[in-house]
Short mmCIF file of C-alpha atoms in Angstrom, two decimals:
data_model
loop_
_atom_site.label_atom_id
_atom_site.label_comp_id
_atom_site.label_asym_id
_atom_site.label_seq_id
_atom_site.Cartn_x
_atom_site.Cartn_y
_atom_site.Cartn_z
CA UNK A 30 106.50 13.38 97.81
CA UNK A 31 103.50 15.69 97.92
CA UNK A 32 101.72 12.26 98.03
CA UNK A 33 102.83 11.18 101.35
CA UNK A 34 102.40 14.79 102.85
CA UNK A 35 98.72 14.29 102.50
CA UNK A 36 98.59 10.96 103.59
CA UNK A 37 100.61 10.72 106.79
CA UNK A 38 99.07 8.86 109.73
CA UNK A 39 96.90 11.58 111.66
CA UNK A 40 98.51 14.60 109.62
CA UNK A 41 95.01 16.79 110.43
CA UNK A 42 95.58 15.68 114.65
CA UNK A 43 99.09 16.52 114.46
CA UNK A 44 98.77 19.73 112.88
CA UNK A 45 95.77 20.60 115.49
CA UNK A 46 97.51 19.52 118.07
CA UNK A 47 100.32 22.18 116.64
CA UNK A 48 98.44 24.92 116.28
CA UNK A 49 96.78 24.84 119.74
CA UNK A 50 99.86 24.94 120.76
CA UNK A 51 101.19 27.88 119.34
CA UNK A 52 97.43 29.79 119.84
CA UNK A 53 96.75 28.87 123.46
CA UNK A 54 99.81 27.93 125.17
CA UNK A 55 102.49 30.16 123.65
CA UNK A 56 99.83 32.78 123.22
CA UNK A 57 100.47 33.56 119.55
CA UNK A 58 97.54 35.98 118.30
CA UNK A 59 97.26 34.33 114.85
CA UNK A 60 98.26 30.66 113.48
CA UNK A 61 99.48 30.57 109.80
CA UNK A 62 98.36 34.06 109.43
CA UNK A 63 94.88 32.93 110.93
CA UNK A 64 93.17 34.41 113.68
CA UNK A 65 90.19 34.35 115.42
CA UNK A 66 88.47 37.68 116.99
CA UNK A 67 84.78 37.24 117.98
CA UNK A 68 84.53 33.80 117.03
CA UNK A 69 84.97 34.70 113.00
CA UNK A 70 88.60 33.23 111.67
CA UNK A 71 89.98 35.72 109.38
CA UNK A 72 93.71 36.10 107.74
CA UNK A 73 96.15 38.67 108.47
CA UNK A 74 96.37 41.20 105.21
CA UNK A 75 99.40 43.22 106.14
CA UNK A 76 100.47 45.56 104.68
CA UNK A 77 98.56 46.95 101.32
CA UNK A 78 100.13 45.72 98.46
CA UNK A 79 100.44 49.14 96.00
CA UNK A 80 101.57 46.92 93.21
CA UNK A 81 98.15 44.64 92.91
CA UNK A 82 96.23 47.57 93.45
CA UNK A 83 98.25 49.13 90.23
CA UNK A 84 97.67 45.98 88.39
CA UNK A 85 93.92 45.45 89.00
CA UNK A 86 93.02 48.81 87.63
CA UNK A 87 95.50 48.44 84.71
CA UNK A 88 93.74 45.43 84.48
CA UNK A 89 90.06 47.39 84.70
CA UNK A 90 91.29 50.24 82.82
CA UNK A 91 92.75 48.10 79.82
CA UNK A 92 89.11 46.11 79.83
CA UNK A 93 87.03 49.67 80.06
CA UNK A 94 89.23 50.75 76.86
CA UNK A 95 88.69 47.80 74.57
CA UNK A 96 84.88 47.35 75.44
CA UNK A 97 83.41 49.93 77.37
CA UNK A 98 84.71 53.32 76.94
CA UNK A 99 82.93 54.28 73.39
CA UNK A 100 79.03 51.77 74.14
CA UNK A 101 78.18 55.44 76.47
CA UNK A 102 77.65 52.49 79.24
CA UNK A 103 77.78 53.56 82.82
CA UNK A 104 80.32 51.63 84.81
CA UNK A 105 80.04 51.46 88.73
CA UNK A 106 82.57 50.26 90.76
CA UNK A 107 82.34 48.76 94.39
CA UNK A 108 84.95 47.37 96.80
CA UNK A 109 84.32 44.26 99.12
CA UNK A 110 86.51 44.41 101.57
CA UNK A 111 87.34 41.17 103.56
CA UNK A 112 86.42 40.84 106.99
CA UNK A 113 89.72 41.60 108.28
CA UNK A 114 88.26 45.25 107.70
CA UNK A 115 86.03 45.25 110.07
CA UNK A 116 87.65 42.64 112.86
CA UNK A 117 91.10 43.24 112.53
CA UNK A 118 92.22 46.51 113.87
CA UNK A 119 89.20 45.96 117.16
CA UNK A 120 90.62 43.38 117.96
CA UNK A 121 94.23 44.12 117.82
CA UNK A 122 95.41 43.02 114.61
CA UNK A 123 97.46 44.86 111.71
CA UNK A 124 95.54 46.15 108.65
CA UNK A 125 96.41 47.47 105.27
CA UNK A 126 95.06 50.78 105.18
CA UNK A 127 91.66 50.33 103.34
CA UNK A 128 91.40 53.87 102.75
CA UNK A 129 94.60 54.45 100.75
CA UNK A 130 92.84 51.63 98.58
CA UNK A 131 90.05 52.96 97.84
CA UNK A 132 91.38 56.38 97.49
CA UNK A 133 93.87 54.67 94.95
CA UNK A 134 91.26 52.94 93.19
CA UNK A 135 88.87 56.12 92.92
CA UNK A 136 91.76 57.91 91.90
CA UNK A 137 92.70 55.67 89.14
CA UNK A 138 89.55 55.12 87.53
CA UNK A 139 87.59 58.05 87.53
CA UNK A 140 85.64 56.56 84.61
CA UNK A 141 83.68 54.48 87.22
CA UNK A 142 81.12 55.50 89.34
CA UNK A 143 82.21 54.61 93.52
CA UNK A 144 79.55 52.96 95.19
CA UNK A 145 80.49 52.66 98.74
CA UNK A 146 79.41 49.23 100.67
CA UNK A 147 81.37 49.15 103.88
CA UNK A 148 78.38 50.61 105.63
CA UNK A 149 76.49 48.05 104.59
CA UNK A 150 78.57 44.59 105.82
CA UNK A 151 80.03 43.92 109.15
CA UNK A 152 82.10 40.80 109.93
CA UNK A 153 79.07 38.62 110.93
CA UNK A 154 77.85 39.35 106.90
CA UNK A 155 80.71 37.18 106.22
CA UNK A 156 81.31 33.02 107.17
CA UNK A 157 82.89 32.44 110.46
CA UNK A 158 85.37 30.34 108.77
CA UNK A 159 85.85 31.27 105.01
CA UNK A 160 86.54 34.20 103.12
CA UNK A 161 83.09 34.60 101.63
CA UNK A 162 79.56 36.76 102.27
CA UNK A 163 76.66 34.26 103.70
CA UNK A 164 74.85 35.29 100.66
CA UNK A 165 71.06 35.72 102.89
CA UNK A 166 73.17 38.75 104.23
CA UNK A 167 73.88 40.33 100.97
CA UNK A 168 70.44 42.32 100.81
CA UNK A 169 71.46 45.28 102.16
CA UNK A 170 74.65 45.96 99.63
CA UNK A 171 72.67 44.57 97.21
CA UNK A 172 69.95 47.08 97.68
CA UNK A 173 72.43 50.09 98.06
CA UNK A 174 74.45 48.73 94.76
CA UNK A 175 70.32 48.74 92.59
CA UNK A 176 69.80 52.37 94.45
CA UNK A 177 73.28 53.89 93.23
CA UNK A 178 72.35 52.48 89.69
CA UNK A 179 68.86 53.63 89.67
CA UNK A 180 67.14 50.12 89.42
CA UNK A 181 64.37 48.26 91.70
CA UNK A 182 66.21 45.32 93.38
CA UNK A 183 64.50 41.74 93.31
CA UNK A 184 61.39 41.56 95.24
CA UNK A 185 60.90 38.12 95.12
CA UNK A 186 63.92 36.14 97.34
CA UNK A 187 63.92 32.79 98.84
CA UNK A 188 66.40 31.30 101.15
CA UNK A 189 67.07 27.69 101.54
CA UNK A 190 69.39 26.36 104.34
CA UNK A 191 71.54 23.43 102.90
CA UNK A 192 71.59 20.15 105.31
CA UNK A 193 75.98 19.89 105.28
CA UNK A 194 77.43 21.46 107.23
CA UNK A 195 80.01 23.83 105.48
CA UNK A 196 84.14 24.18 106.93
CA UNK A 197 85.62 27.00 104.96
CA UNK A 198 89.37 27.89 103.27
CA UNK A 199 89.92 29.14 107.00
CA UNK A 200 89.27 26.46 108.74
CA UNK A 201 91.64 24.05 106.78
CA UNK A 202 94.50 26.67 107.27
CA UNK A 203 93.88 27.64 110.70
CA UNK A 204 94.08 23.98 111.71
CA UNK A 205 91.87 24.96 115.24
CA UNK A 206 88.45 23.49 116.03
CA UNK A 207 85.75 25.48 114.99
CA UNK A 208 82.30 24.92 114.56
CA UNK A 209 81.02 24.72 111.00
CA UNK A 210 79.11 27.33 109.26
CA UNK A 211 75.39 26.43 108.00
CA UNK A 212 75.09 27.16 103.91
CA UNK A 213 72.01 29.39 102.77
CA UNK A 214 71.33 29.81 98.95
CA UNK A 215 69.18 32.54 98.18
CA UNK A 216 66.87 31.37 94.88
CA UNK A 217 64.93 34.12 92.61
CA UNK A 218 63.56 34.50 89.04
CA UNK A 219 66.70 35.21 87.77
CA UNK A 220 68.75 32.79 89.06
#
Protein backbone atom coordinates (compact mmCIF):
# COMPACT_ATOMS: atom_id res chain seq x y z
CA UNK A 1 0.00 0.00 0.00
CA UNK A 2 2.74 2.49 0.77
CA UNK A 3 4.04 1.06 -2.58
CA UNK A 4 1.44 2.40 -4.78
CA UNK A 5 1.36 5.84 -2.86
CA UNK A 6 4.74 6.50 -4.30
CA UNK A 7 4.13 5.28 -7.53
CA UNK A 8 0.84 6.76 -8.71
CA UNK A 9 0.72 8.24 -12.22
CA UNK A 10 1.91 12.01 -11.79
CA UNK A 11 1.63 11.87 -7.82
CA UNK A 12 4.49 14.95 -7.68
CA UNK A 13 1.95 17.11 -10.55
CA UNK A 14 -1.01 16.33 -8.63
CA UNK A 15 0.22 17.26 -5.38
CA UNK A 16 1.72 20.66 -7.05
CA UNK A 17 -1.09 21.28 -8.66
CA UNK A 18 -2.73 20.94 -4.89
CA UNK A 19 -0.73 22.99 -3.17
CA UNK A 20 -0.88 25.97 -5.58
CA UNK A 21 -4.07 25.74 -5.00
CA UNK A 22 -4.39 26.08 -1.52
CA UNK A 23 -1.17 28.86 -1.53
CA UNK A 24 -2.32 31.12 -4.35
CA UNK A 25 -5.87 30.75 -4.96
CA UNK A 26 -7.39 30.13 -1.53
CA UNK A 27 -4.67 32.32 -0.12
CA UNK A 28 -3.48 29.96 2.61
CA UNK A 29 -0.14 31.51 4.19
CA UNK A 30 1.60 28.12 4.59
CA UNK A 31 1.11 24.56 2.74
CA UNK A 32 1.74 21.46 4.99
CA UNK A 33 3.13 23.70 7.55
CA UNK A 34 5.43 25.25 4.73
CA UNK A 35 5.75 28.70 3.90
CA UNK A 36 7.57 30.89 1.96
CA UNK A 37 8.58 34.63 3.20
CA UNK A 38 11.35 36.30 1.11
CA UNK A 39 11.78 33.59 -1.19
CA UNK A 40 13.33 31.11 1.76
CA UNK A 41 10.65 28.05 2.50
CA UNK A 42 10.66 27.48 6.11
CA UNK A 43 8.15 25.29 8.49
CA UNK A 44 5.82 26.57 10.95
CA UNK A 45 7.31 25.72 14.71
CA UNK A 46 4.34 26.61 16.82
CA UNK A 47 4.22 26.65 19.78
CA UNK A 48 7.57 25.72 21.98
CA UNK A 49 7.43 22.40 23.02
CA UNK A 50 8.53 22.63 27.09
CA UNK A 51 8.68 18.89 27.16
CA UNK A 52 11.70 18.41 24.39
CA UNK A 53 13.33 21.23 25.79
CA UNK A 54 13.15 19.21 29.36
CA UNK A 55 14.31 16.16 27.64
CA UNK A 56 17.30 17.51 25.66
CA UNK A 57 18.95 18.89 28.71
CA UNK A 58 18.10 15.74 30.76
CA UNK A 59 19.56 14.32 27.93
CA UNK A 60 22.83 16.90 28.14
CA UNK A 61 22.81 16.89 31.76
CA UNK A 62 22.78 12.94 32.12
CA UNK A 63 25.86 12.94 29.34
CA UNK A 64 27.82 15.98 31.34
CA UNK A 65 27.44 13.62 34.58
CA UNK A 66 28.78 10.35 33.26
CA UNK A 67 31.71 11.96 31.19
CA UNK A 68 32.29 15.42 31.74
CA UNK A 69 31.56 16.75 35.06
CA UNK A 70 34.84 15.39 37.06
CA UNK A 71 37.77 15.68 33.41
CA UNK A 72 37.68 19.88 34.80
CA UNK A 73 36.66 20.24 30.86
CA UNK A 74 34.95 23.42 29.89
CA UNK A 75 31.65 22.82 28.18
CA UNK A 76 30.08 25.62 25.92
CA UNK A 77 26.81 25.50 24.77
CA UNK A 78 25.23 27.25 21.62
CA UNK A 79 21.72 27.27 20.14
CA UNK A 80 20.98 27.23 16.28
CA UNK A 81 17.92 28.35 15.85
CA UNK A 82 16.06 27.52 12.54
CA UNK A 83 15.25 30.09 10.20
CA UNK A 84 11.79 30.37 11.22
CA UNK A 85 13.58 32.68 13.92
CA UNK A 86 14.45 35.12 11.94
CA UNK A 87 11.55 34.98 8.98
CA UNK A 88 8.69 33.97 10.76
CA UNK A 89 7.30 36.56 13.02
CA UNK A 90 8.39 39.58 9.88
CA UNK A 91 6.60 38.10 7.90
CA UNK A 92 3.53 37.26 9.75
CA UNK A 93 3.90 33.89 10.94
CA UNK A 94 3.57 32.25 14.58
CA UNK A 95 6.77 31.49 16.54
CA UNK A 96 7.66 29.58 19.63
CA UNK A 97 9.11 32.00 21.83
CA UNK A 98 12.94 31.53 21.31
CA UNK A 99 13.68 33.37 24.31
CA UNK A 100 11.82 31.22 26.87
CA UNK A 101 14.21 28.52 25.19
CA UNK A 102 17.10 29.74 25.70
CA UNK A 103 16.30 31.14 29.01
CA UNK A 104 15.18 27.45 29.81
CA UNK A 105 18.19 25.99 28.50
CA UNK A 106 20.64 28.54 30.35
CA UNK A 107 18.67 27.94 33.25
CA UNK A 108 18.98 24.28 33.23
CA UNK A 109 22.47 23.84 32.59
CA UNK A 110 24.39 26.28 34.24
CA UNK A 111 27.38 23.93 33.93
CA UNK A 112 27.76 25.17 30.29
CA UNK A 113 29.10 28.17 29.15
CA UNK A 114 26.14 30.26 26.64
CA UNK A 115 27.60 31.33 23.59
CA UNK A 116 25.09 33.38 21.82
CA UNK A 117 24.93 33.02 17.76
CA UNK A 118 21.70 34.62 16.68
CA UNK A 119 23.61 37.76 15.93
CA UNK A 120 25.60 36.07 13.83
CA UNK A 121 22.97 34.15 11.15
CA UNK A 122 20.09 35.65 9.38
CA UNK A 123 17.69 33.60 7.21
CA UNK A 124 19.76 33.98 3.96
CA UNK A 125 22.76 31.95 6.22
CA UNK A 126 20.41 29.19 5.82
CA UNK A 127 19.16 27.12 2.25
CA UNK A 128 16.20 28.59 0.61
CA UNK A 129 14.66 25.27 0.65
CA UNK A 130 16.04 22.98 3.50
CA UNK A 131 16.51 23.20 7.02
CA UNK A 132 20.27 23.52 6.96
CA UNK A 133 23.23 26.48 7.15
CA UNK A 134 24.96 26.93 3.48
CA UNK A 135 28.05 25.99 5.27
CA UNK A 136 30.38 29.10 3.19
CA UNK A 137 28.09 31.23 5.59
CA UNK A 138 29.09 29.62 8.76
CA UNK A 139 32.33 31.86 9.27
CA UNK A 140 30.99 34.32 11.24
CA UNK A 141 29.40 31.85 14.14
CA UNK A 142 32.18 29.93 13.65
CA UNK A 143 34.52 32.71 14.47
CA UNK A 144 32.36 33.99 17.48
CA UNK A 145 32.02 30.12 18.79
CA UNK A 146 36.67 29.95 18.55
CA UNK A 147 36.51 33.68 20.27
CA UNK A 148 34.11 32.58 23.25
CA UNK A 149 36.47 29.49 23.67
CA UNK A 150 39.65 31.34 23.43
CA UNK A 151 41.05 29.58 20.22
CA UNK A 152 42.31 30.99 16.66
CA UNK A 153 39.72 29.78 14.08
CA UNK A 154 41.02 28.11 10.73
CA UNK A 155 42.85 30.42 8.55
CA UNK A 156 43.12 28.39 5.75
CA UNK A 157 39.29 27.76 4.03
CA UNK A 158 38.38 26.78 0.62
CA UNK A 159 35.01 26.71 -0.93
CA UNK A 160 34.00 24.54 -3.75
CA UNK A 161 30.56 24.97 -5.48
CA UNK A 162 29.15 21.43 -6.33
CA UNK A 163 27.76 21.13 -10.15
CA UNK A 164 23.89 19.49 -8.88
CA UNK A 165 21.81 21.37 -8.17
CA UNK A 166 20.50 20.70 -4.54
CA UNK A 167 16.20 20.58 -3.65
CA UNK A 168 16.00 20.41 0.08
CA UNK A 169 13.52 18.49 2.91
CA UNK A 170 11.39 21.76 2.14
CA UNK A 171 10.98 21.57 -1.09
CA UNK A 172 9.64 17.91 -1.19
CA UNK A 173 7.06 18.91 1.58
CA UNK A 174 6.07 22.17 0.35
CA UNK A 175 5.19 20.58 -2.99
CA UNK A 176 5.56 24.45 -4.78
CA UNK A 177 8.12 25.26 -7.49
CA UNK A 178 11.12 26.63 -6.27
CA UNK A 179 14.32 27.12 -7.64
CA UNK A 180 17.09 24.88 -6.37
CA UNK A 181 19.76 25.86 -4.05
CA UNK A 182 23.57 25.64 -5.33
CA UNK A 183 25.79 23.26 -2.73
CA UNK A 184 29.18 24.83 -1.41
CA UNK A 185 31.59 22.58 0.68
CA UNK A 186 34.03 24.41 2.52
CA UNK A 187 37.52 22.10 2.53
CA UNK A 188 40.47 22.80 5.24
CA UNK A 189 43.36 20.92 6.93
CA UNK A 190 41.22 19.41 9.19
CA UNK A 191 38.67 18.17 7.30
Amino acid sequence: EDYTLDQFPLRDRFRQIKSLFHYYAMRRGDNNDIYIADGYAAKVEYPLNPESVAHATKRFGDFYEKFLKDTGSKVYMAVVPDKGYYLAQPNGYLAMDYQAMFDSLKQQLPWATHVDITDCLSFEDYYRTDTHWRQENLIRAAKTLCDAMGISAPEQIRSTVLERPFYGVYYGQAALPMKPDVLAVLEMEYL
